[in-house]
Amino acid sequence: MLTPQEKKTAHLFQRPNPLERIILTGFRATGKSAVGSKLAERLGLDFIDTDTRLCVGLECSVAEYVDREGWAAFRQREQELLAKLAGVTHAVISTGGGAVLHPDEWNRLRRNSLVVWLQADIATIRYRMKQDEANAAQRPPLTGDGNKNEVEEILASRSPLYLEGSDMSLDTTALTPEEIVTMIEREISAGFPG
Ligand code: S3P
């Protein structure tokens, strides 16, 4: 028995070329987890947050793992998880900011998916990171030596990957998660009519 929410999107998942997943990508603190969980709830889909999944498997925070094993080991675990998630359907998946660094797994995950790139301006990213209590545990520095321009530099180097690896983008700077969810819902209805 489908819930009213599931009924709203059921047709999207049953067409000859069904939509299998909705994926959120973008830099740290652009709202992927907050938007993803609300979007999943609104559409009656499962919600998967890749960092939460990884931390359950690793039995520690991202920061603890990176401190112990290094970034290369974290990327390896992230890559393995993305490969597994390509088999998941009927889900909204919020991915860590570095997931696009794995082109093969990313392109497999993208198949039959709608990928939304969430953006925000640099000041907003910095502000949200400062406000987020989970920041230190979830987001250890990506570069060494206390690099003050890390956000600008990494964002600039990754932006072409986010652009290439997504179907649409939304600037979240002045929007609430609810507003973003509504915009994505509208996009889905327009682009995937029943
Ligand atoms: C990372 C982003 C983090 C987390 C890890 C690496 C990155 O996720 O996966 O710290 O490389 O940008 P969020 O984007 O959810 O903060």
XYZ file of C-alpha atoms in Angstrom, residues 65-167:
103
model
C 39.546 8.140 10.674
C 41.551 10.625 8.601
C 43.769 11.377 11.579
C 44.519 7.672 12.011
C 44.577 6.375 8.421
C 44.956 9.450 6.175
C 42.820 10.923 3.367
C 43.765 8.231 0.837
C 42.235 5.543 3.080
C 39.082 7.627 3.573
C 38.747 8.140 -0.198
C 39.107 4.388 -0.702
C 36.219 3.697 1.705
C 34.160 6.441 0.084
C 34.805 4.958 -3.366
C 33.699 1.481 -2.222
C 30.496 2.882 -0.734
C 29.644 4.798 -3.926
C 30.097 1.602 -5.947
C 27.627 -0.191 -3.655
C 25.087 2.627 -3.798
C 24.823 2.314 -7.592
C 22.623 -0.705 -6.826
C 20.215 1.238 -4.607
C 16.897 2.536 -5.965
C 14.022 4.660 -4.623
C 16.382 6.802 -2.590
C 17.656 10.314 -2.082
C 21.426 10.156 -1.552
C 23.372 13.052 -0.032
C 27.023 12.615 -0.898
C 30.157 13.980 0.780
C 31.762 16.955 -0.961
C 34.573 14.799 -2.360
C 32.425 12.076 -3.911
C 32.873 13.581 -7.386
C 36.598 12.783 -7.104
C 35.750 9.172 -8.050
C 34.779 9.499 -11.728
C 34.027 5.820 -12.484
C 31.853 5.253 -9.415
C 30.233 8.671 -9.805
C 29.252 8.007 -13.406
C 27.816 4.602 -12.505
C 25.843 6.094 -9.594
C 24.552 8.848 -11.882
C 22.897 6.471 -14.325
C 19.094 6.858 -14.162
C 19.550 9.465 -11.450
C 18.803 13.138 -11.125
C 21.924 14.830 -9.745
C 21.455 18.202 -8.059
C 24.506 20.391 -7.395
C 23.921 22.590 -4.360
C 26.000 25.760 -4.256
C 26.531 28.648 -1.847
C 28.853 31.636 -1.825
C 32.169 31.379 0.014
C 31.109 33.573 2.958
C 28.000 31.442 3.474
C 29.977 28.192 3.307
C 32.410 29.536 5.909
C 29.580 30.797 8.131
C 27.639 27.523 7.968
C 30.783 25.509 8.701
C 31.449 27.669 11.780
C 27.863 27.253 12.985
C 27.711 23.478 12.445
C 28.470 21.618 15.689
C 29.460 18.523 13.708
C 31.988 20.471 11.623
C 35.184 19.479 13.427
C 34.253 15.788 13.502
C 32.964 15.646 9.935
C 35.239 18.058 8.095
C 38.945 17.854 8.972
C 41.198 20.126 6.847
C 41.575 18.884 3.279
C 44.958 20.540 2.851
C 47.874 20.877 5.283
C 49.608 23.825 6.957
C 46.456 25.587 8.172
C 45.717 26.805 4.614
C 43.471 29.840 5.072
C 42.271 29.730 1.462
C 41.290 26.063 1.515
C 37.602 26.653 0.782
C 38.331 28.916 -2.227
C 41.057 26.662 -3.620
C 39.275 23.331 -3.281
C 35.979 24.781 -4.475
C 37.696 26.236 -7.553
C 39.394 22.927 -8.352
C 36.200 20.897 -7.851
C 33.668 23.176 -9.514
C 34.274 21.723 -13.008
C 33.632 18.241 -11.543
C 30.385 19.321 -9.860
C 29.293 20.999 -13.087
C 30.153 18.029 -15.282
C 28.779 15.524 -12.776
C 25.322 17.059 -12.222
C 22.058 17.657 -14.084
